Short mmCIF file of C-alpha atoms (C1' of nucleotides) in Angstrom, two decimals:
data_model
loop_
_atom_site.label_atom_id
_atom_site.label_comp_id
_atom_site.label_asym_id
_atom_site.label_seq_id
_atom_site.Cartn_x
_atom_site.Cartn_y
_atom_site.Cartn_z
CA UNK K 1 -9.49 35.72 2.21
CA UNK K 2 -7.35 32.92 3.90
CA UNK K 3 -3.75 32.76 4.25
CA UNK K 4 -4.29 29.18 2.13
CA UNK K 5 -6.88 28.89 -0.26
CA UNK K 6 -9.48 26.00 0.32
CA UNK K 7 -7.63 24.19 -2.79
CA UNK K 8 -4.96 24.88 -1.03
CA UNK K 9 -5.68 23.14 2.00
CA UNK K 10 -7.03 20.45 0.51
CA UNK K 11 -4.23 19.28 -1.38
CA UNK K 12 -2.60 19.73 2.30
CA UNK K 13 -4.83 17.67 4.35
CA UNK K 14 -4.98 14.82 1.51
CA UNK K 15 -1.31 14.81 1.44
CA UNK K 16 -0.93 13.60 4.97
CA UNK K 17 -3.97 11.55 4.89
CA UNK K 18 -2.65 9.41 1.58
CA UNK K 19 0.48 9.23 3.48
CA UNK K 20 -0.41 8.02 6.53
CA UNK K 21 -3.74 6.01 5.86
CA UNK K 22 -2.96 5.29 1.85
CA UNK K 23 -4.32 6.38 -1.21
CA UNK K 24 -7.25 3.95 -1.92
CA UNK K 25 -8.01 4.03 1.91
CA UNK K 26 -8.75 7.31 2.02
CA UNK K 27 -12.08 8.81 1.45
CA UNK K 28 -13.34 11.88 0.01
CA UNK K 29 -15.30 12.54 3.51
CA UNK K 30 -12.67 11.89 5.45
CA UNK K 31 -10.22 14.54 3.38
CA UNK K 32 -13.52 16.98 4.00
CA UNK K 33 -13.66 16.20 7.51
CA UNK K 34 -10.53 17.31 7.75
CA UNK K 35 -10.60 20.13 6.16
CA UNK K 36 -13.73 21.27 7.72
CA UNK K 37 -15.90 21.26 4.65
CA UNK K 38 -18.99 19.41 3.31
CA UNK K 39 -18.23 16.37 0.71
CA UNK K 40 -20.44 18.87 -2.05
CA UNK K 41 -18.11 21.44 -1.74
CA UNK K 42 -15.36 19.03 -3.29
CA UNK K 43 -16.47 18.88 -6.74
CA UNK K 44 -16.17 22.37 -6.98
CA UNK K 45 -12.27 22.18 -6.87
CA UNK K 46 -11.42 18.62 -8.00
CA UNK K 47 -13.96 16.45 -10.34
CA UNK K 48 -12.41 13.27 -9.72
CA UNK K 49 -10.59 11.35 -7.03
CA UNK K 50 -7.59 11.32 -9.56
CA UNK K 51 -7.56 14.95 -9.42
CA UNK K 52 -6.53 15.39 -5.73
CA UNK K 53 -4.08 12.66 -6.45
CA UNK K 54 -2.48 14.54 -9.53
CA UNK K 55 -2.31 17.65 -7.19
CA UNK K 56 -0.99 15.83 -4.22
CA UNK K 57 2.30 14.71 -6.55
CA UNK K 58 2.29 18.30 -8.19
CA UNK K 59 2.48 19.48 -4.71
CA UNK K 60 4.95 16.80 -3.94
CA UNK K 61 7.05 17.50 -6.64
CA UNK K 62 6.99 21.28 -5.61
CA UNK K 63 8.11 20.90 -2.77
CA UNK K 64 11.04 18.30 -3.23
CA UNK K 65 12.06 20.84 -5.68
CA UNK K 66 12.37 23.72 -3.11
CA UNK K 67 13.81 21.67 -0.37
CA UNK K 68 16.87 20.48 -2.98
CA UNK K 69 17.33 23.77 -4.01
CA UNK K 70 17.54 24.89 -0.40
CA UNK K 71 20.68 22.01 0.14
CA UNK K 72 22.33 23.28 -3.20
CA UNK K 73 22.23 26.79 -1.64
CA UNK K 74 23.33 25.88 1.43
CA UNK K 75 27.12 26.32 0.61
CA UNK K 76 28.09 23.12 1.86
CA UNK K 77 29.79 20.31 0.19
CA UNK K 78 29.20 17.94 -2.20
CA UNK K 79 29.16 15.08 0.74
CA UNK K 80 27.63 16.99 3.27
CA UNK K 81 24.72 17.60 0.91
CA UNK K 82 24.17 14.31 0.64
CA UNK K 83 24.28 13.84 4.03
CA UNK K 84 21.23 16.08 4.13
CA UNK K 85 19.52 13.60 2.37
CA UNK K 86 20.37 10.77 4.33
CA UNK K 87 19.35 12.37 7.53
CA UNK K 88 15.81 12.78 6.49
CA UNK K 89 15.52 9.10 7.69
CA UNK K 90 16.55 10.46 11.22
CA UNK K 91 14.69 13.59 11.22
CA UNK K 92 11.33 11.81 10.22
CA UNK K 93 12.09 8.40 12.01
CA UNK K 94 8.67 8.79 13.93
CA UNK K 95 6.42 9.14 10.49
CA UNK K 96 8.96 6.44 8.85
CA UNK K 97 8.69 4.15 11.50
CA UNK K 98 4.90 4.23 11.36
CA UNK K 99 3.93 4.79 7.70
CA UNK K 100 7.16 4.20 5.76
CA UNK K 101 8.58 6.46 3.58
CA UNK K 102 5.92 9.07 1.64
CA UNK K 103 7.53 8.44 -1.92
CA UNK K 104 7.60 4.66 -1.95
CA UNK K 105 5.05 3.43 -0.20
CA UNK K 106 3.09 5.75 -2.67
CA UNK K 107 4.70 4.28 -5.53
CA UNK K 108 4.32 0.73 -4.95
CA UNK K 109 0.52 1.43 -4.27
CA UNK K 110 -0.36 3.21 -7.15
CA UNK K 111 1.75 0.18 -8.94
CA UNK K 112 -0.75 -2.09 -7.24
CA UNK K 113 -3.68 -0.49 -8.19
CA UNK K 114 -2.07 0.00 -11.96
CA UNK K 115 -3.08 3.66 -11.26
CA UNK K 116 -1.58 5.71 -14.51
CA UNK K 117 -0.44 8.23 -11.87
CA UNK K 118 2.52 5.87 -10.96
CA UNK K 119 5.01 7.25 -13.14
CA UNK K 120 3.91 10.74 -11.94
CA UNK K 121 4.84 9.81 -8.62
CA UNK K 122 8.44 8.01 -9.53
CA UNK K 123 8.93 11.30 -11.16
CA UNK K 124 9.86 12.28 -6.96
CA UNK K 125 12.56 9.63 -7.08
CA UNK K 126 13.84 11.10 -10.12
CA UNK K 127 14.25 14.90 -8.75
CA UNK K 128 16.36 12.59 -5.66
CA UNK K 129 18.12 10.53 -8.10
CA UNK K 130 19.07 13.32 -10.42
CA UNK K 131 20.05 15.60 -7.36
CA UNK K 132 21.92 12.78 -6.27
CA UNK K 133 23.81 12.20 -9.22
CA UNK K 134 24.63 15.65 -9.32
CA UNK K 135 26.41 15.59 -6.04
CA UNK K 136 28.27 12.54 -6.85
CA UNK K 137 29.31 14.06 -10.19
CA UNK K 138 30.75 16.83 -8.45
CA UNK K 139 32.58 14.20 -5.80
CA UNK K 140 34.13 13.24 -9.07
CA UNK K 141 32.37 9.78 -10.08
CA UNK K 142 31.69 10.29 -13.84
CA UNK K 143 29.82 8.17 -15.11
CA UNK K 144 28.83 6.25 -11.82
CA UNK K 145 27.14 9.05 -10.70
CA UNK K 146 24.02 7.76 -11.20
CA UNK K 147 24.64 4.42 -10.44
CA UNK K 148 25.57 5.78 -7.18
CA UNK K 149 22.99 8.15 -6.67
CA UNK K 150 20.47 5.04 -7.19
CA UNK K 151 22.78 3.17 -4.55
CA UNK K 152 22.23 5.68 -1.90
CA UNK K 153 18.38 6.15 -2.72
CA UNK K 154 17.50 2.41 -2.20
CA UNK K 155 19.45 1.98 0.55
CA UNK K 156 17.13 4.54 2.22
CA UNK K 157 14.47 3.25 0.89
CA UNK K 158 15.63 -0.59 2.53
CA UNK K 159 16.10 1.06 5.82
CA UNK K 160 12.62 2.86 5.58
CA UNK K 161 10.89 -0.74 4.88
CA UNK K 162 12.71 -2.20 7.57
CA UNK K 163 11.81 0.72 9.95
CA UNK K 164 8.26 0.47 9.32
CA UNK K 165 8.56 -3.14 9.85
CA UNK K 166 10.05 -3.77 12.90
CA UNK K 167 8.93 -0.24 14.18
CA UNK K 168 12.64 -0.32 15.06
CA UNK K 169 14.68 3.43 15.36
CA UNK K 170 17.92 1.80 16.46
CA UNK K 171 18.14 0.02 12.96
CA UNK K 172 17.43 3.53 11.57
CA UNK K 173 20.42 4.81 13.13
CA UNK K 174 22.65 2.07 12.86
CA UNK K 175 21.94 2.07 8.84
CA UNK K 176 22.55 5.74 8.79
CA UNK K 177 25.61 5.41 10.44
CA UNK K 178 26.66 2.87 7.99
CA UNK K 179 25.91 5.02 5.24
CA UNK K 180 27.82 7.95 6.55
CA UNK K 181 30.78 5.75 6.55
CA UNK K 182 30.44 4.40 3.09
CA UNK K 183 29.95 7.67 2.05
CA UNK K 184 33.40 8.97 3.50
CA UNK K 185 35.01 5.56 2.07
CA UNK K 186 34.13 5.78 -0.89
CA UNK K 187 37.05 4.56 -3.13
CA UNK K 188 39.16 7.24 -4.52
CA UNK K 189 37.31 9.17 -7.13
CA UNK K 190 38.94 10.35 -9.87
CA UNK K 191 38.63 14.22 -10.16
CA UNK K 192 37.46 14.97 -6.43
CA UNK K 193 38.87 18.17 -5.92
CA UNK K 194 37.66 20.09 -8.80
CA UNK K 195 34.40 21.17 -6.79
CA UNK K 196 33.43 24.33 -8.06
CA UNK K 197 32.67 25.85 -11.49
CA UNK K 198 30.99 22.13 -12.85
CA UNK K 199 28.29 23.26 -15.17
CA UNK B 1 -12.47 -34.60 -3.44
CA UNK B 2 -9.88 -32.58 -5.51
CA UNK B 3 -6.50 -32.39 -4.60
CA UNK B 4 -6.40 -29.10 -2.81
CA UNK B 5 -9.38 -28.53 -0.65
CA UNK B 6 -11.68 -25.11 -1.33
CA UNK B 7 -10.09 -23.38 1.68
CA UNK B 8 -6.53 -24.18 0.51
CA UNK B 9 -7.58 -22.68 -2.52
CA UNK B 10 -8.88 -19.61 -1.50
CA UNK B 11 -5.95 -18.96 0.72
CA UNK B 12 -4.46 -19.16 -2.58
CA UNK B 13 -6.36 -17.48 -4.63
CA UNK B 14 -6.28 -14.43 -1.91
CA UNK B 15 -2.18 -14.51 -1.60
CA UNK B 16 -2.03 -13.96 -5.28
CA UNK B 17 -4.86 -10.99 -5.13
CA UNK B 18 -3.55 -9.47 -1.80
CA UNK B 19 0.29 -9.59 -3.60
CA UNK B 20 -0.85 -8.01 -7.02
CA UNK B 21 -3.52 -6.02 -5.79
CA UNK B 22 -3.23 -5.16 -2.37
CA UNK B 23 -5.14 -6.10 0.91
CA UNK B 24 -7.74 -3.11 1.17
CA UNK B 25 -8.28 -2.78 -2.48
CA UNK B 26 -8.72 -6.70 -2.59
CA UNK B 27 -12.79 -7.44 -2.08
CA UNK B 28 -14.67 -10.66 -1.39
CA UNK B 29 -16.19 -10.60 -4.96
CA UNK B 30 -12.73 -10.38 -6.46
CA UNK B 31 -11.63 -13.48 -4.53
CA UNK B 32 -14.37 -15.53 -5.06
CA UNK B 33 -14.51 -14.82 -8.81
CA UNK B 34 -11.19 -15.79 -8.72
CA UNK B 35 -11.99 -18.86 -7.04
CA UNK B 36 -15.26 -19.81 -8.86
CA UNK B 37 -17.26 -19.97 -5.67
CA UNK B 38 -20.28 -17.96 -4.90
CA UNK B 39 -20.02 -15.15 -2.43
CA UNK B 40 -21.61 -16.17 -0.11
CA UNK B 41 -20.15 -19.64 0.28
CA UNK B 42 -16.88 -17.57 1.39
CA UNK B 43 -18.38 -17.18 5.24
CA UNK B 44 -18.49 -20.60 5.51
CA UNK B 45 -15.06 -21.21 5.49
CA UNK B 46 -13.84 -17.36 6.88
CA UNK B 47 -16.24 -15.28 8.95
CA UNK B 48 -14.36 -11.95 8.59
CA UNK B 49 -11.62 -10.52 6.08
CA UNK B 50 -9.23 -10.39 8.84
CA UNK B 51 -9.39 -14.06 8.95
CA UNK B 52 -8.26 -14.57 5.39
CA UNK B 53 -5.83 -12.31 5.77
CA UNK B 54 -4.44 -14.02 8.28
CA UNK B 55 -4.92 -17.26 6.85
CA UNK B 56 -2.58 -15.82 4.04
CA UNK B 57 0.04 -14.83 6.04
CA UNK B 58 0.07 -17.99 8.09
CA UNK B 59 1.04 -19.45 4.61
CA UNK B 60 3.41 -17.41 3.71
CA UNK B 61 4.96 -18.34 7.39
CA UNK B 62 4.79 -21.85 6.39
CA UNK B 63 5.91 -21.49 2.43
CA UNK B 64 9.38 -19.49 3.94
CA UNK B 65 9.81 -21.82 6.69
CA UNK B 66 10.35 -24.56 4.40
CA UNK B 67 12.21 -22.71 1.55
CA UNK B 68 14.66 -21.85 4.32
CA UNK B 69 14.84 -25.36 5.69
CA UNK B 70 15.30 -26.58 1.89
CA UNK B 71 18.20 -24.18 1.37
CA UNK B 72 19.76 -25.43 4.94
CA UNK B 73 19.76 -28.42 3.63
CA UNK B 74 21.35 -27.67 0.12
CA UNK B 75 24.92 -28.74 1.87
CA UNK B 76 26.06 -25.42 0.69
CA UNK B 77 27.92 -23.25 2.70
CA UNK B 78 26.71 -19.89 4.60
CA UNK B 79 27.57 -17.65 1.65
CA UNK B 80 26.03 -19.68 -1.08
CA UNK B 81 22.80 -19.73 1.13
CA UNK B 82 22.95 -16.26 1.51
CA UNK B 83 23.21 -15.68 -1.92
CA UNK B 84 20.28 -18.06 -2.70
CA UNK B 85 18.14 -15.48 -0.25
CA UNK B 86 19.82 -12.68 -2.46
CA UNK B 87 18.93 -14.34 -6.00
CA UNK B 88 15.21 -13.88 -5.25
CA UNK B 89 15.56 -10.64 -6.20
CA UNK B 90 16.30 -11.97 -9.83
CA UNK B 91 14.22 -14.93 -10.02
CA UNK B 92 11.28 -12.82 -8.78
CA UNK B 93 12.21 -10.01 -11.18
CA UNK B 94 9.32 -9.39 -13.17
CA UNK B 95 6.74 -9.68 -10.26
CA UNK B 96 8.98 -7.64 -7.94
CA UNK B 97 8.73 -4.82 -10.57
CA UNK B 98 5.07 -4.87 -11.04
CA UNK B 99 4.29 -5.31 -7.28
CA UNK B 100 7.41 -5.11 -5.08
CA UNK B 101 8.11 -7.52 -2.41
CA UNK B 102 5.27 -9.43 -1.14
CA UNK B 103 6.23 -9.29 2.27
CA UNK B 104 7.56 -5.52 2.37
CA UNK B 105 4.31 -4.63 0.88
CA UNK B 106 1.82 -6.24 3.01
CA UNK B 107 3.93 -4.78 5.95
CA UNK B 108 3.79 -1.28 4.71
CA UNK B 109 0.16 -1.77 3.78
CA UNK B 110 -0.81 -3.12 7.16
CA UNK B 111 0.87 -0.52 8.86
CA UNK B 112 -0.95 2.77 7.44
CA UNK B 113 -4.08 0.66 7.87
CA UNK B 114 -2.84 0.20 11.26
CA UNK B 115 -3.94 -3.36 11.30
CA UNK B 116 -3.43 -5.56 14.12
CA UNK B 117 -1.85 -8.23 11.80
CA UNK B 118 0.97 -5.92 10.53
CA UNK B 119 3.15 -7.81 13.75
CA UNK B 120 1.96 -11.14 12.28
CA UNK B 121 3.49 -10.32 8.41
CA UNK B 122 6.50 -9.00 10.11
CA UNK B 123 7.22 -12.44 10.98
CA UNK B 124 7.98 -13.55 7.81
CA UNK B 125 10.72 -10.55 7.75
CA UNK B 126 11.87 -12.16 11.28
CA UNK B 127 12.24 -15.48 10.16
CA UNK B 128 14.56 -14.36 6.98
CA UNK B 129 16.57 -12.02 9.95
CA UNK B 130 17.20 -15.18 12.12
CA UNK B 131 17.68 -17.28 8.87
CA UNK B 132 20.38 -14.91 7.81
CA UNK B 133 22.02 -14.30 11.21
CA UNK B 134 22.67 -17.63 11.46
CA UNK B 135 24.63 -17.94 8.02
CA UNK B 136 26.13 -14.83 9.61
CA UNK B 137 26.80 -16.20 12.87
CA UNK B 138 28.37 -19.55 11.19
CA UNK B 139 30.79 -17.25 9.33
CA UNK B 140 32.00 -15.92 12.69
CA UNK B 141 30.77 -12.97 12.62
CA UNK B 142 29.36 -13.45 16.27
CA UNK B 143 27.38 -10.49 17.81
CA UNK B 144 27.44 -8.77 14.22
CA UNK B 145 25.38 -11.64 12.55
CA UNK B 146 21.71 -10.33 12.85
CA UNK B 147 23.11 -6.28 12.40
CA UNK B 148 24.54 -7.87 9.22
CA UNK B 149 21.40 -10.19 8.71
CA UNK B 150 19.07 -6.88 8.70
CA UNK B 151 21.48 -5.35 6.69
CA UNK B 152 21.16 -7.55 3.85
CA UNK B 153 16.94 -7.83 4.07
CA UNK B 154 17.18 -3.77 4.47
CA UNK B 155 19.02 -3.58 0.83
CA UNK B 156 16.95 -6.27 -1.12
CA UNK B 157 13.89 -4.23 0.01
CA UNK B 158 15.53 -1.08 -1.42
CA UNK B 159 15.88 -2.38 -4.28
CA UNK B 160 12.65 -3.69 -4.66
CA UNK B 161 11.01 -0.77 -3.82
CA UNK B 162 13.28 0.93 -6.68
CA UNK B 163 12.64 -1.42 -8.76
CA UNK B 164 8.92 -1.27 -9.06
CA UNK B 165 8.99 2.39 -9.01
CA UNK B 166 11.51 2.46 -12.01
CA UNK B 167 10.24 -0.52 -13.25
CA UNK B 168 14.17 -1.09 -13.87
CA UNK B 169 15.67 -4.53 -14.29
CA UNK B 170 18.91 -3.87 -15.40
CA UNK B 171 19.08 -2.09 -11.84
CA UNK B 172 18.23 -5.29 -9.98
CA UNK B 173 20.94 -7.01 -11.55
CA UNK B 174 23.12 -4.40 -10.84
CA UNK B 175 22.60 -4.21 -7.35
CA UNK B 176 22.83 -7.79 -6.76
CA UNK B 177 26.42 -7.71 -8.36
CA UNK B 178 26.90 -5.28 -5.75
CA UNK B 179 25.62 -7.36 -2.97
CA UNK B 180 27.46 -10.33 -4.28
CA UNK B 181 30.67 -8.57 -4.13
CA UNK B 182 29.71 -7.06 -0.73
CA UNK B 183 29.35 -10.88 0.61
CA UNK B 184 33.04 -12.17 -0.99
CA UNK B 185 34.22 -9.08 0.48
CA UNK B 186 33.14 -8.83 3.79
CA UNK B 187 36.03 -7.76 6.19
CA UNK B 188 38.04 -10.43 7.69
CA UNK B 189 35.23 -12.59 10.04
CA UNK B 190 36.86 -14.16 13.31
CA UNK B 191 35.95 -17.75 13.18
CA UNK B 192 35.06 -17.72 9.36
CA UNK B 193 36.86 -21.62 9.26
CA UNK B 194 35.01 -23.88 11.71
CA UNK B 195 31.56 -24.09 9.58
CA UNK B 196 30.34 -27.16 10.65
CA UNK B 197 28.79 -28.39 14.32
CA UNK B 198 27.25 -25.28 15.14
CA UNK B 199 24.55 -26.42 17.14
"C1'" DG S 1 -34.58 -44.54 4.46
"C1'" DA S 2 -33.53 -40.97 8.50
"C1'" DC S 3 -30.61 -38.59 10.34
"C1'" DG S 4 -26.91 -35.30 10.59
"C1'" DC S 5 -22.68 -32.91 9.53
"C1'" DT S 6 -20.37 -30.08 5.45
"C1'" DA S 7 -20.49 -27.69 1.55
"C1'" DT S 8 -22.69 -24.52 -1.65
"C1'" DA S 9 -25.76 -20.87 -3.93
"C1'" DG S 10 -27.77 -16.89 -3.83
"C1'" DG S 11 -30.25 -13.21 -1.01
"C1'" DT S 12 -30.44 -9.75 1.70
"C1'" DC S 13 -29.00 -6.21 4.67
"C1'" DA S 14 -26.96 -1.16 6.45
"C1'" DA S 15 -23.37 1.42 5.36
"C1'" DT S 16 -19.86 3.53 2.47
"C1'" DT S 17 -17.85 4.75 -1.90
"C1'" DG S 18 -16.82 8.14 -5.99
"C1'" DT S 19 -19.89 11.21 -8.72
"C1'" DC S 20 -23.21 14.49 -9.63
"C1'" DC S 21 -26.68 17.77 -9.03
"C1'" DT S 22 -29.24 21.59 -6.89
"C1'" DA S 23 -30.46 25.56 -4.51
"C1'" DG S 24 -27.71 28.92 -1.57
"C1'" DT S 25 -24.60 32.46 0.11
"C1'" DT S 26 -20.99 35.54 -0.65
"C1'" DG S 27 -18.15 39.12 -3.04
"C1'" DT S 28 -17.08 41.67 -7.28
"C1'" DT S 29 -18.09 44.54 -10.99
"C1'" DT S 30 -21.28 47.60 -13.01
"C1'" DA H 1 -29.23 48.09 -7.13
"C1'" DA H 2 -28.31 44.67 -10.45
"C1'" DA H 3 -26.01 41.07 -12.32
"C1'" DC H 4 -22.12 37.69 -12.37
"C1'" DA H 5 -18.86 34.52 -11.22
"C1'" DA H 6 -17.02 31.99 -7.23
"C1'" DC H 7 -17.96 29.38 -3.42
"C1'" DT H 8 -20.27 26.61 -0.23
"C1'" DA H 9 -23.53 23.01 1.34
"C1'" DG H 10 -26.58 19.55 1.29
"C1'" DG H 11 -28.85 15.98 -0.57
"C1'" DA H 12 -28.87 11.88 -3.99
"C1'" DC H 13 -27.62 8.76 -6.86
"C1'" DA H 14 -26.26 4.08 -8.50
"C1'" DA H 15 -22.24 0.91 -7.06
"C1'" DT H 16 -19.97 -2.02 -4.23
"C1'" DT H 17 -18.52 -2.88 0.23
"C1'" DG H 18 -18.23 -6.57 4.33
"C1'" DA H 19 -21.23 -9.20 6.62
"C1'" DC H 20 -24.81 -12.60 7.79
"C1'" DC H 21 -28.89 -15.13 6.65
"C1'" DT H 22 -31.36 -19.04 5.15
"C1'" DA H 23 -32.52 -22.95 1.57
"C1'" DT H 24 -30.65 -26.86 -0.81
"C1'" DA H 25 -27.43 -30.35 -2.15
"C1'" DG H 26 -24.30 -33.54 -1.52
"C1'" DC H 27 -22.56 -37.51 1.20
"C1'" DG H 28 -21.60 -40.65 4.77
"C1'" DT H 29 -23.42 -43.02 8.81
"C1'" DC H 30 -26.84 -44.89 11.78
#
DNA sequence: GACGCTATAGGTCAATTGTCCTAGTTGTTT
DNA sequence: AAACAACTAGGACAATTGACCTATAGCGTC
């Protein structure tokens, strides 16, 4: 048996094709060709196109969870953890300038298609929001934690949109630097000291 | 003859359909049905789908110019003019929560489709950027004017993406308020006084 | 009235779409 | 060896896509 099952391969290829070309614009034929299987073989693994979409979203949710967990276990402080999130903009700058943010663009497209999976896709944003809010809570943001999380999430989304519109890498770097200074200059958070034991 | 020509009607209906459903997902048949004409009649006005897209973008560019000019002639100060831009988020909140920002979503979709008109669509962003930069320049921002313009443009785009992802109207209002306070608290701009005669 | 131009309608085209079906192949279990 | 399930391939399906074509209706100008 292969290291990755055919089903897993399909999801993986569909994921990148959905990202780079959009969900609606990506056909079964394209995915099948990318995987290297026949179109007919598809329907043994996925009955409908929506099934593939759901599988792709589920995959993204899981990999997001794993990534957030790894950041959480990094041993770094909450500020550095938030920076890990922000620096994704630079790490993935090439793809972002070409195709935007995978999550934001999918949510937007599904909204226009009035697709039921839109809520499912937004769940990925929810993971980031909750995780970021957790970091801000450790920083003593209290009730404002979630609002700050949404703010930084929104900030990064705006950068992604402008980056793809103008294909401007310098803008990404400028804004990331701005986020960094905003983060380190955050007005005195009440209990910023007690970082450990926050269950 | 009708008040608006058939050609103009087609562009208008195609505009909203492209916005609400996406360019790729909108078919000739849908536009024709929305206008109330036969599909065949289409090709007398537009040879290809790209022609309609270009016409729609040109229409948006023109209406954007008109809007910016009207704000410019408002007699208000540059800060209030910038607020006119920002308050579009609230004025169009219902549509934004359902379909995102017309400009941002179109640019993103065209980028994924690797469509030549992507540059054309980004031109609309360019209009906003230049106009905003002009306002910041009047405020004495000097070389930083364009950077500030891109920042506020990016900010509003991020709000639009999060708004459509979570269908969250409260978030729009929160962020708009945040932009307002950021604007009024902008660190001392060198020549903020000389507002008139800036040709 | 004859001509010419624009506008409109409706049909046709090949290509592609998502979906389904059937016939083989492979591998495991008995 | 036989039986069974999982997998794969390739064709066929109706529907839709963007695009093209011709025929006709309307209208103004000579």
